[in-house]
Amino acid sequence: MLISQIGELEIRGEGDKLVSLTLVSKRNSNNPSLISGSENVFTGWLISYFNGKERKQMNEVNFLIPFKGKTREILLELLRVGYGEIVTYGELAKRINTSPRVVGNAMSRNPLPIFIPCHRVVRVNDIGNYSLGGKETKKWLLEFEERNLKLKP
DNA sequence: GAAAGTAAAAAAT
DNA sequence: ATTTTTTACTTTC
């Protein structure tokens, strides 16, 4: 359990692999305080992410991704989108030869948001949706990353 | 197997 | 600027 700027997060693992990250309760204040529960490599990563210090993806070997085929490909491809970068659904689709609709479908079932940065995938003329707290949270995350890059590029 | 669902995009209006 | 195809992959009958 971890209280972040976007709300209370819960992460679940299985063995030494990360299985899911969910938002237990949303929080609207901009209070940047972070409260963490038990520490492990995953909460540790999250804490430095929310401190604006972590800019790298965690290695995919730490993730348990219960999909095969395109959905899995899409999720793994997403790990190559860097901090503060954004791509559209269509762009990501092109990289692995599929359609934007399929990318959206894969995003909507991403079990590990933030670890797998689906908030960096946006619509062409709009921000698009986000399962971990809706559009405002997605926007917050993108602005947060942008702010951190400006602070210390 | 077919049909419906999906966090999209392009084309048509 | 809104509506209507087109799209391909997964899930659910």
Coordinates of N, CA and C (backbone and C1' of nucleotides) in Angstrom, one line a residue:
Chain A
M1 N 0.8 -1.2 0.0 CA 0.0 0.0 0.0 C 0.9 1.2 0.0
L2 N 0.5 2.2 -0.8 CA 1.3 3.4 -0.9 C 0.4 4.6 -1.2
I3 N 0.5 5.7 -0.5 CA -0.2 6.9 -0.8 C 0.6 7.8 -1.7
S4 N 0.1 8.0 -2.8 CA 0.8 8.9 -3.8 C 0.0 10.1 -4.1
Q5 N 0.5 11.0 -4.9 CA -0.2 12.2 -5.3 C -1.5 11.9 -6.0
I6 N -1.6 10.7 -6.6 CA -2.8 10.4 -7.4 C -3.8 9.6 -6.6
G7 N -3.4 9.1 -5.4 CA -4.3 8.3 -4.6 C -3.6 7.2 -3.9
E8 N -4.4 6.3 -3.4 CA -3.9 5.2 -2.7 C -3.7 4.0 -3.6
L9 N -2.5 3.5 -3.7 CA -2.1 2.5 -4.7 C -1.9 1.1 -4.0
E10 N -2.3 0.1 -4.6 CA -2.1 -1.2 -4.1 C -1.4 -2.0 -5.2
I11 N -0.3 -2.7 -4.8 CA 0.4 -3.5 -5.8 C 0.4 -5.0 -5.3
R12 N 0.2 -5.9 -6.2 CA 0.2 -7.3 -5.9 C 1.3 -8.0 -6.7
G13 N 1.9 -8.9 -6.0 CA 2.9 -9.7 -6.7 C 2.6 -11.2 -6.6
E14 N 3.4 -12.0 -7.3 CA 3.2 -13.4 -7.2 C 4.7 -14.0 -7.4
G15 N 5.1 -14.5 -6.3 CA 6.6 -14.9 -6.3 C 7.4 -13.7 -6.3
D16 N 8.3 -13.6 -7.3 CA 9.2 -12.4 -7.4 C 8.7 -11.5 -8.5
K17 N 7.5 -11.8 -9.0 CA 7.0 -11.0 -10.2 C 5.8 -10.1 -9.8
L18 N 5.7 -9.0 -10.5 CA 4.7 -8.1 -10.2 C 3.5 -8.4 -11.1
V19 N 2.3 -8.4 -10.4 CA 1.1 -8.9 -11.1 C 0.2 -7.7 -11.4
S20 N -0.1 -6.9 -10.4 CA -1.1 -5.8 -10.7 C -0.8 -4.6 -9.9
L21 N -1.3 -3.5 -10.4 CA -1.3 -2.2 -9.6 C -2.6 -1.6 -9.8
T22 N -3.3 -1.3 -8.7 CA -4.6 -0.7 -8.7 C -4.7 0.5 -7.8
L23 N -5.7 1.3 -8.2 CA -6.0 2.5 -7.4 C -7.1 2.2 -6.5
V24 N -6.8 2.2 -5.2 CA -7.8 1.9 -4.2 C -8.7 3.0 -3.9
S25 N -8.2 4.2 -3.7 CA -9.0 5.4 -3.6 C -8.3 6.6 -4.2
K26 N -9.1 7.4 -4.9 CA -8.6 8.5 -5.6 C -8.4 9.7 -4.6
R27 N -7.5 10.5 -4.9 CA -7.3 11.7 -4.1 C -7.1 12.9 -4.9
N28 N -7.8 14.0 -4.6 CA -7.8 15.1 -5.5 C -6.8 16.2 -5.1
S29 N -6.4 16.1 -3.8 CA -5.5 17.2 -3.4 C -4.1 17.1 -4.1
N30 N -3.5 18.2 -4.1 CA -2.1 18.2 -4.7 C -1.1 18.0 -3.7
N31 N -1.5 17.6 -2.6 CA -0.5 17.3 -1.5 C 0.5 16.3 -2.0
P32 N 1.8 16.7 -2.1 CA 2.7 15.8 -2.7 C 3.4 14.8 -1.7
S33 N 2.8 14.7 -0.5 CA 3.4 13.8 0.5 C 3.3 12.4 0.1
L34 N 4.2 11.6 0.4 CA 4.2 10.2 0.0 C 4.3 9.4 1.3
I35 N 3.4 8.5 1.4 CA 3.5 7.6 2.6 C 3.6 6.2 2.1
S36 N 4.5 5.5 2.6 CA 4.7 4.1 2.1 C 4.5 3.1 3.2
G37 N 4.1 2.0 2.8 CA 4.0 0.9 3.7 C 5.3 0.1 3.7
S38 N 5.2 -1.2 3.6 CA 6.3 -2.1 3.5 C 7.1 -1.8 2.3
E39 N 8.4 -1.8 2.4 CA 9.3 -1.6 1.2 C 9.7 -2.9 0.6
N40 N 9.7 -2.8 -0.7 CA 10.3 -3.9 -1.5 C 10.7 -3.2 -2.8
V41 N 11.3 -4.0 -3.7 CA 11.8 -3.4 -4.9 C 10.8 -2.6 -5.7
F42 N 9.5 -3.1 -5.6 CA 8.5 -2.4 -6.4 C 8.0 -1.1 -5.8
T43 N 7.7 -1.2 -4.5 CA 7.2 0.0 -3.9 C 8.4 1.0 -3.9
G44 N 9.6 0.5 -3.7 CA 10.8 1.4 -3.8 C 10.8 2.1 -5.1
W45 N 10.6 1.4 -6.2 CA 10.6 2.0 -7.5 C 9.5 3.1 -7.6
L46 N 8.3 2.7 -7.1 CA 7.2 3.6 -7.2 C 7.4 4.9 -6.4
I47 N 8.0 4.7 -5.2 CA 8.3 5.9 -4.4 C 9.3 6.9 -5.1
S48 N 10.3 6.3 -5.7 CA 11.2 7.3 -6.4 C 10.5 7.8 -7.7
Y49 N 9.6 7.0 -8.3 CA 8.9 7.6 -9.4 C 8.1 8.8 -9.0
F50 N 7.4 8.6 -7.8 CA 6.5 9.7 -7.4 C 7.3 10.9 -6.7
N51 N 8.6 10.6 -6.5 CA 9.4 11.7 -6.0 C 10.0 12.4 -7.2
G52 N 9.7 11.9 -8.4 CA 10.3 12.5 -9.6 C 11.7 12.1 -9.9
K53 N 12.2 11.1 -9.2 CA 13.6 10.7 -9.4 C 13.8 9.5 -10.4
E54 N 12.8 8.8 -10.5 CA 12.9 7.6 -11.3 C 12.5 7.9 -12.8
R55 N 13.4 7.7 -13.7 CA 13.1 8.0 -15.1 C 13.2 6.8 -16.0
K56 N 13.5 5.7 -15.4 CA 13.7 4.5 -16.3 C 12.6 3.5 -16.0
Q57 N 12.3 2.7 -17.0 CA 11.4 1.6 -16.9 C 12.0 0.5 -16.1
M58 N 11.1 -0.2 -15.4 CA 11.6 -1.4 -14.8 C 11.7 -2.5 -15.8
N59 N 12.6 -3.4 -15.6 CA 12.8 -4.5 -16.6 C 11.6 -5.4 -16.7
E60 N 11.2 -5.8 -17.9 CA 10.0 -6.6 -18.1 C 10.1 -8.0 -17.5
V61 N 11.3 -8.4 -17.1 CA 11.4 -9.7 -16.5 C 10.7 -9.7 -15.1
N62 N 10.5 -8.5 -14.6 CA 9.9 -8.4 -13.3 C 8.3 -8.5 -13.4
F63 N 7.8 -8.5 -14.6 CA 6.4 -8.4 -14.8 C 5.8 -9.7 -15.2
L64 N 4.6 -10.0 -14.7 CA 3.9 -11.1 -15.1 C 2.7 -10.6 -16.0
I65 N 2.9 -10.8 -17.3 CA 1.9 -10.3 -18.2 C 1.1 -11.4 -18.8
P66 N -0.2 -11.5 -18.4 CA -0.9 -12.7 -18.7 C -1.6 -12.7 -20.1
F67 N -0.8 -12.2 -21.0 CA -1.4 -12.1 -22.4 C -0.4 -12.7 -23.4
K68 N -0.9 -13.1 -24.5 CA -0.1 -13.6 -25.6 C -0.4 -12.7 -26.8
G69 N 0.4 -12.9 -27.9 CA 0.0 -12.3 -29.1 C 0.2 -10.8 -29.1
K70 N -0.7 -10.1 -29.8 CA -0.6 -8.7 -30.0 C -0.7 -7.9 -28.7
T71 N -1.6 -8.3 -27.8 CA -1.7 -7.5 -26.6 C -0.4 -7.5 -25.8
R72 N 0.2 -8.6 -25.7 CA 1.5 -8.7 -25.1 C 2.6 -7.9 -25.8
E73 N 2.6 -8.0 -27.1 CA 3.6 -7.2 -27.9 C 3.4 -5.7 -27.7
I74 N 2.2 -5.3 -27.6 CA 1.9 -3.9 -27.4 C 2.4 -3.4 -26.1
L75 N 2.1 -4.2 -25.0 CA 2.5 -3.8 -23.7 C 4.0 -3.7 -23.6
L76 N 4.7 -4.7 -24.2 CA 6.2 -4.7 -24.2 C 6.8 -3.5 -25.0
E77 N 6.1 -3.2 -26.1 CA 6.6 -2.1 -27.0 C 6.5 -0.8 -26.2
L78 N 5.5 -0.7 -25.4 CA 5.2 0.5 -24.6 C 6.4 0.8 -23.7
L79 N 7.1 -0.3 -23.2 CA 8.2 0.0 -22.3 C 9.3 0.7 -23.0
R80 N 9.3 0.8 -24.3 CA 10.3 1.6 -25.0 C 10.0 3.0 -25.2
V81 N 8.8 3.4 -24.7 CA 8.4 4.8 -24.8 C 9.0 5.5 -23.5
G82 N 9.9 6.5 -23.7 CA 10.6 7.0 -22.6 C 9.9 8.0 -21.7
Y83 N 10.5 8.4 -20.6 CA 9.9 9.3 -19.6 C 9.6 10.6 -20.3
G84 N 8.3 11.1 -20.1 CA 7.9 12.3 -20.6 C 7.5 12.3 -22.1
E85 N 7.8 11.2 -22.8 CA 7.4 11.1 -24.2 C 6.0 10.8 -24.3
I86 N 5.3 11.2 -25.4 CA 4.0 10.7 -25.6 C 3.9 10.1 -27.0
V87 N 3.1 9.1 -27.2 CA 2.8 8.6 -28.5 C 1.3 8.4 -28.7
T88 N 0.8 8.4 -29.9 CA -0.6 8.2 -30.1 C -0.9 6.7 -30.3
Y89 N -2.1 6.4 -30.1 CA -2.5 5.0 -30.3 C -2.1 4.5 -31.7
G90 N -2.3 5.4 -32.7 CA -2.0 5.0 -34.0 C -0.5 4.7 -34.2
E91 N 0.3 5.6 -33.6 CA 1.8 5.5 -33.8 C 2.2 4.1 -33.2
L92 N 1.8 3.9 -32.0 CA 2.1 2.6 -31.3 C 1.6 1.4 -32.2
A93 N 0.5 1.6 -32.7 CA -0.1 0.5 -33.6 C 0.8 0.2 -34.7
K94 N 1.3 1.3 -35.4 CA 2.2 1.1 -36.5 C 3.4 0.4 -36.2
R95 N 4.0 0.6 -35.1 CA 5.3 0.0 -34.7 C 5.2 -1.5 -34.7
I96 N 4.0 -2.1 -34.4 CA 4.0 -3.5 -34.4 C 2.9 -4.0 -35.3
N97 N 2.5 -3.1 -36.3 CA 1.7 -3.6 -37.4 C 0.3 -4.0 -36.9
T98 N -0.4 -3.1 -36.2 CA -1.7 -3.4 -35.8 C -2.5 -2.1 -35.9
S99 N -3.8 -2.1 -35.4 CA -4.6 -1.0 -35.5 C -4.8 -0.3 -34.2
P100 N -5.1 1.0 -34.2 CA -5.2 1.8 -33.0 C -6.3 1.2 -32.0
R101 N -7.3 0.7 -32.6 CA -8.4 0.1 -31.8 C -7.8 -1.0 -30.9
V102 N -6.9 -1.8 -31.5 CA -6.3 -2.9 -30.7 C -5.4 -2.4 -29.6
V103 N -4.7 -1.3 -29.9 CA -3.9 -0.7 -28.9 C -4.7 -0.3 -27.7
G104 N -5.8 0.4 -28.0 CA -6.7 0.8 -27.0 C -7.2 -0.3 -26.1
N105 N -7.5 -1.4 -26.8 CA -8.0 -2.6 -26.1 C -6.9 -3.1 -25.2
A106 N -5.7 -3.1 -25.7 CA -4.6 -3.6 -24.8 C -4.3 -2.7 -23.6
M107 N -4.4 -1.4 -23.9 CA -4.2 -0.4 -22.8 C -5.2 -0.6 -21.7
S108 N -6.5 -0.8 -22.1 CA -7.6 -0.9 -21.2 C -7.4 -2.1 -20.3
R109 N -6.6 -3.1 -20.7 CA -6.4 -4.2 -19.9 C -5.0 -4.4 -19.3
N110 N -4.3 -3.3 -19.4 CA -2.9 -3.2 -18.8 C -3.0 -3.4 -17.3
P111 N -2.4 -4.5 -16.8 CA -2.5 -4.8 -15.3 C -1.6 -4.0 -14.5
L112 N -0.6 -3.3 -15.1 CA 0.5 -2.6 -14.4 C 0.7 -1.2 -14.9
P113 N -0.4 -0.4 -14.8 CA -0.2 1.0 -15.2 C 1.0 1.6 -14.4
I114 N 1.5 2.7 -14.9 CA 2.7 3.4 -14.4 C 4.0 2.5 -14.6
F115 N 4.0 1.3 -14.2 CA 5.1 0.4 -14.5 C 5.2 0.2 -16.0
I116 N 4.1 -0.1 -16.6 CA 3.9 -0.1 -18.0 C 3.2 1.2 -18.4
P117 N 3.9 2.2 -18.9 CA 3.4 3.6 -18.9 C 2.3 3.9 -20.0
C118 N 1.1 3.3 -19.7 CA 0.0 3.5 -20.7 C -0.5 5.0 -20.6
H119 N -0.1 5.7 -19.6 CA -0.5 7.1 -19.6 C 0.2 8.0 -20.7
R120 N 1.2 7.4 -21.3 CA 1.9 8.1 -22.3 C 1.3 7.9 -23.7
V121 N 0.2 7.1 -23.8 CA -0.4 6.9 -25.0 C -1.7 7.8 -25.1
V122 N -1.8 8.6 -26.1 CA -2.9 9.6 -26.1 C -3.6 9.5 -27.5
R123 N -4.7 10.1 -27.5 CA -5.4 10.3 -28.8 C -4.8 11.4 -29.6
V124 N -5.1 11.4 -30.9 CA -4.4 12.4 -31.7 C -4.8 13.8 -31.4
N125 N -6.1 14.1 -31.1 CA -6.5 15.5 -30.8 C -7.1 15.6 -29.4
D126 N -6.6 14.7 -28.5 CA -7.3 14.6 -27.2 C -6.4 13.8 -26.3
I127 N -6.6 13.8 -25.0 CA -5.7 13.0 -24.1 C -6.1 11.5 -24.1
G128 N -7.4 11.2 -24.4 CA -7.8 9.8 -24.3 C -8.1 9.4 -22.9
N129 N -8.5 8.2 -22.8 CA -9.0 7.7 -21.5 C -7.9 7.1 -20.6
Y130 N -8.2 6.8 -19.4 CA -7.2 6.2 -18.5 C -8.0 5.5 -17.4
S131 N -7.5 4.2 -17.1 CA -8.3 3.4 -16.2 C -7.9 3.7 -14.7
L132 N -6.8 4.2 -14.5 CA -6.3 4.4 -13.1 C -6.7 5.8 -12.7
G133 N -8.0 6.1 -12.6 CA -8.4 7.4 -12.1 C -8.9 8.4 -13.1
G134 N -9.0 8.0 -14.4 CA -9.6 8.8 -15.4 C -8.6 9.8 -16.0
K135 N -9.1 10.7 -16.9 CA -8.3 11.6 -17.6 C -7.5 12.6 -16.8
E136 N -8.1 13.0 -15.7 CA -7.3 14.0 -14.8 C -6.0 13.3 -14.3
T137 N -6.1 12.1 -13.9 CA -4.9 11.4 -13.4 C -3.9 11.3 -14.5
K138 N -4.4 10.9 -15.7 CA -3.5 10.8 -16.9 C -2.8 12.1 -17.1
K139 N -3.6 13.2 -17.1 CA -3.0 14.5 -17.4 C -2.0 14.8 -16.3
W140 N -2.4 14.5 -15.0 CA -1.5 14.9 -13.9 C -0.1 14.2 -14.1
L141 N -0.2 12.9 -14.5 CA 1.1 12.1 -14.7 C 1.9 12.7 -15.8
L142 N 1.3 13.1 -16.9 CA 2.0 13.6 -18.0 C 2.7 15.0 -17.6
E143 N 1.9 15.8 -16.9 CA 2.4 17.1 -16.5 C 3.5 16.9 -15.5
F144 N 3.3 16.0 -14.6 CA 4.3 15.7 -13.6 C 5.7 15.3 -14.3
E145 N 5.6 14.4 -15.3 CA 6.8 14.0 -15.9 C 7.5 15.2 -16.7
E146 N 6.6 16.0 -17.3 CA 7.1 17.1 -18.1 C 7.8 18.1 -17.1
R147 N 7.2 18.4 -16.0 CA 7.7 19.3 -15.0 C 9.1 18.8 -14.5
N148 N 9.2 17.5 -14.2 CA 10.4 16.9 -13.7 C 11.5 17.0 -14.8
L149 N 11.2 16.9 -16.0 CA 12.2 16.9 -17.1 C 12.7 18.4 -17.2
K150 N 11.8 19.3 -17.0 CA 12.2 20.7 -17.1 C 13.1 21.1 -15.9
L151 N 12.7 20.6 -14.7 CA 13.5 20.8 -13.5 C 14.9 20.3 -13.6
K152 N 15.1 19.1 -14.1 CA 16.4 18.5 -14.2 C 16.4 17.6 -15.5
P153 N 16.7 18.2 -16.6 CA 16.6 17.5 -17.9 C 17.5 16.3 -18.0
Chain B
dG1 P -15.6 -23.9 -38.4 O5' -15.7 -23.0 -37.1 C5' -15.8 -21.6 -37.2 C4' -17.3 -21.2 -37.1 C3' -17.4 -19.7 -37.5 O3' -18.7 -19.4 -37.9 C1' -17.8 -20.0 -35.1
dA2 P -18.7 -18.2 -39.0 O5' -19.8 -17.2 -38.4 C5' -21.0 -17.6 -37.9 C4' -21.5 -16.8 -36.7 C3' -21.5 -15.3 -37.0 O3' -22.7 -14.8 -36.5 C1' -20.3 -15.8 -35.0
dA3 P -23.2 -13.3 -36.9 O5' -23.0 -12.6 -35.5 C5' -23.7 -13.1 -34.4 C4' -23.3 -12.3 -33.1 C3' -23.2 -10.8 -33.4 O3' -23.8 -10.2 -32.2 C1' -21.1 -11.5 -32.6
dA4 P -24.3 -8.7 -32.3 O5' -23.5 -8.1 -31.0 C5' -23.5 -8.9 -29.8 C4' -22.3 -8.5 -29.0 C3' -22.1 -7.0 -28.9 O3' -21.8 -6.7 -27.5 C1' -20.1 -8.0 -29.6
dG5 P -22.0 -5.3 -27.0 O5' -20.6 -4.8 -26.6 C5' -20.0 -5.5 -25.5 C4' -18.5 -5.3 -25.5 C3' -18.1 -3.8 -25.6 O3' -17.3 -3.5 -24.5 C1' -16.9 -5.1 -27.2
dT6 P -17.1 -2.0 -24.0 O5' -15.7 -1.5 -24.5 C5' -14.5 -2.2 -24.1 C4' -13.4 -1.8 -25.0 C3' -13.3 -0.4 -25.4 O3' -12.4 0.3 -24.5 C1' -12.8 -1.8 -27.2
dA7 P -12.9 1.3 -23.4 O5' -11.9 2.5 -23.4 C5' -12.3 3.7 -24.1 C4' -11.1 4.4 -24.6 C3' -10.3 3.5 -25.6 O3' -10.0 4.2 -26.7 C1' -8.9 4.0 -23.7
dA8 P -10.2 5.1 -27.6 O5' -9.5 4.6 -28.9 C5' -8.1 4.4 -28.9 C4' -7.6 4.7 -30.3 C3' -7.6 6.1 -30.7 O3' -6.4 6.3 -31.6 C1' -9.0 4.9 -32.2
dA9 P -6.1 7.7 -32.2 O5' -6.7 7.5 -33.7 C5' -6.1 6.4 -34.4 C4' -6.6 6.4 -35.9 C3' -6.5 7.8 -36.5 O3' -5.9 7.6 -37.8 C1' -8.7 7.0 -36.7
dA10 P -5.5 8.7 -38.8 O5' -6.6 8.5 -39.9 C5' -6.8 7.2 -40.5 C4' -8.0 7.2 -41.4 C3' -8.0 8.4 -42.4 O3' -8.3 7.9 -43.6 C1' -10.0 8.3 -41.1
dA11 P -8.4 8.8 -44.9 O5' -10.0 8.9 -45.1 C5' -10.7 7.6 -45.1 C4' -12.2 8.0 -45.2 C3' -12.5 9.0 -46.3 O3' -13.5 8.5 -47.0 C1' -13.5 9.6 -44.2
dA12 P -14.1 9.4 -48.2 O5' -15.5 9.9 -47.6 C5' -16.4 8.9 -47.0 C4' -17.5 9.6 -46.4 C3' -18.2 10.7 -47.2 O3' -19.6 10.5 -47.1 C1' -17.6 11.6 -45.2
dT13 P -20.6 11.2 -48.1 O5' -21.2 12.4 -47.3 C5' -22.1 12.0 -46.1 C4' -22.2 13.3 -45.2 C3' -22.6 14.5 -46.0 O3' -24.0 14.6 -46.0 C1' -21.1 14.9 -44.2
Chain C
dA1 P -14.5 23.6 -34.8 O5' -15.8 22.7 -34.8 C5' -17.1 23.1 -34.4 C4' -18.1 22.0 -34.7 C3' -17.8 20.8 -33.8 O3' -19.1 20.2 -33.6 C1' -17.6 20.2 -36.0
dT2 P -19.5 19.7 -32.2 O5' -20.3 18.3 -32.7 C5' -21.5 18.5 -33.4 C4' -21.6 17.4 -34.4 C3' -21.7 16.0 -33.9 O3' -23.0 15.5 -34.1 C1' -20.4 16.1 -35.8
dT3 P -23.6 14.1 -33.8 O5' -23.2 13.4 -35.1 C5' -24.1 13.4 -36.2 C4' -23.6 12.4 -37.2 C3' -23.7 10.9 -36.7 O3' -24.6 10.2 -37.4 C1' -21.6 11.4 -37.7
dT4 P -24.5 8.9 -38.2 O5' -23.6 9.4 -39.5 C5' -23.6 8.7 -40.7 C4' -22.4 7.8 -40.9 C3' -22.6 6.4 -40.3 O3' -23.0 5.5 -41.3 C1' -20.4 7.3 -40.0
dT5 P -22.2 4.8 -42.5 O5' -21.5 3.7 -41.7 C5' -20.6 2.7 -42.2 C4' -19.4 3.3 -42.9 C3' -18.4 2.2 -43.1 O3' -17.7 2.4 -44.3 C1' -17.4 3.8 -41.6
dT6 P -17.0 1.0 -45.0 O5' -15.6 0.9 -44.1 C5' -14.6 1.9 -44.3 C4' -13.4 1.6 -43.4 C3' -13.0 0.1 -43.3 O3' -11.6 0.1 -43.5 C1' -13.2 1.1 -41.1
dT7 P -10.9 -1.3 -43.6 O5' -10.3 -1.6 -42.1 C5' -9.5 -0.6 -41.5 C4' -9.1 -1.0 -40.1 C3' -9.0 -2.5 -40.0 O3' -7.7 -2.9 -40.2 C1' -10.3 -1.6 -38.2
dA8 P -7.2 -4.4 -40.5 O5' -7.1 -5.1 -39.0 C5' -6.0 -4.7 -38.2 C4' -6.2 -5.3 -36.8 C3' -6.4 -6.8 -36.9 O3' -5.9 -7.4 -35.7 C1' -8.2 -6.0 -35.9
dC9 P -4.5 -8.2 -35.7 O5' -4.5 -8.8 -34.2 C5' -4.5 -7.9 -33.1 C4' -5.7 -8.1 -32.2 C3' -5.9 -9.6 -31.8 O3' -5.5 -9.7 -30.4 C1' -7.9 -8.4 -32.0
dT10 P -5.5 -11.1 -29.7 O5' -6.7 -10.9 -28.6 C5' -6.7 -9.8 -27.8 C4' -7.9 -9.7 -26.9 C3' -8.3 -11.1 -26.2 O3' -8.6 -10.7 -24.9 C1' -10.1 -10.4 -27.6
dT11 P -8.9 -11.9 -23.9 O5' -10.5 -11.9 -23.8 C5' -11.2 -10.6 -23.7 C4' -12.7 -10.8 -23.7 C3' -13.2 -12.0 -23.0 O3' -14.4 -11.5 -22.3 C1' -14.0 -12.1 -25.2
dT12 P -15.1 -12.4 -21.2 O5' -16.6 -12.6 -21.7 C5' -17.1 -11.7 -22.6 C4' -18.3 -12.3 -23.3 C3' -18.9 -13.5 -22.7 O3' -20.3 -13.4 -22.8 C1' -18.3 -14.1 -24.9
dC13 P -21.2 -14.3 -21.7 O5' -21.9 -15.4 -22.6 C5' -23.1 -15.3 -23.1 C4' -23.1 -15.3 -24.6 C3' -24.1 -16.3 -25.2 O3' -25.0 -15.7 -26.0 C1' -21.9 -16.4 -26.3

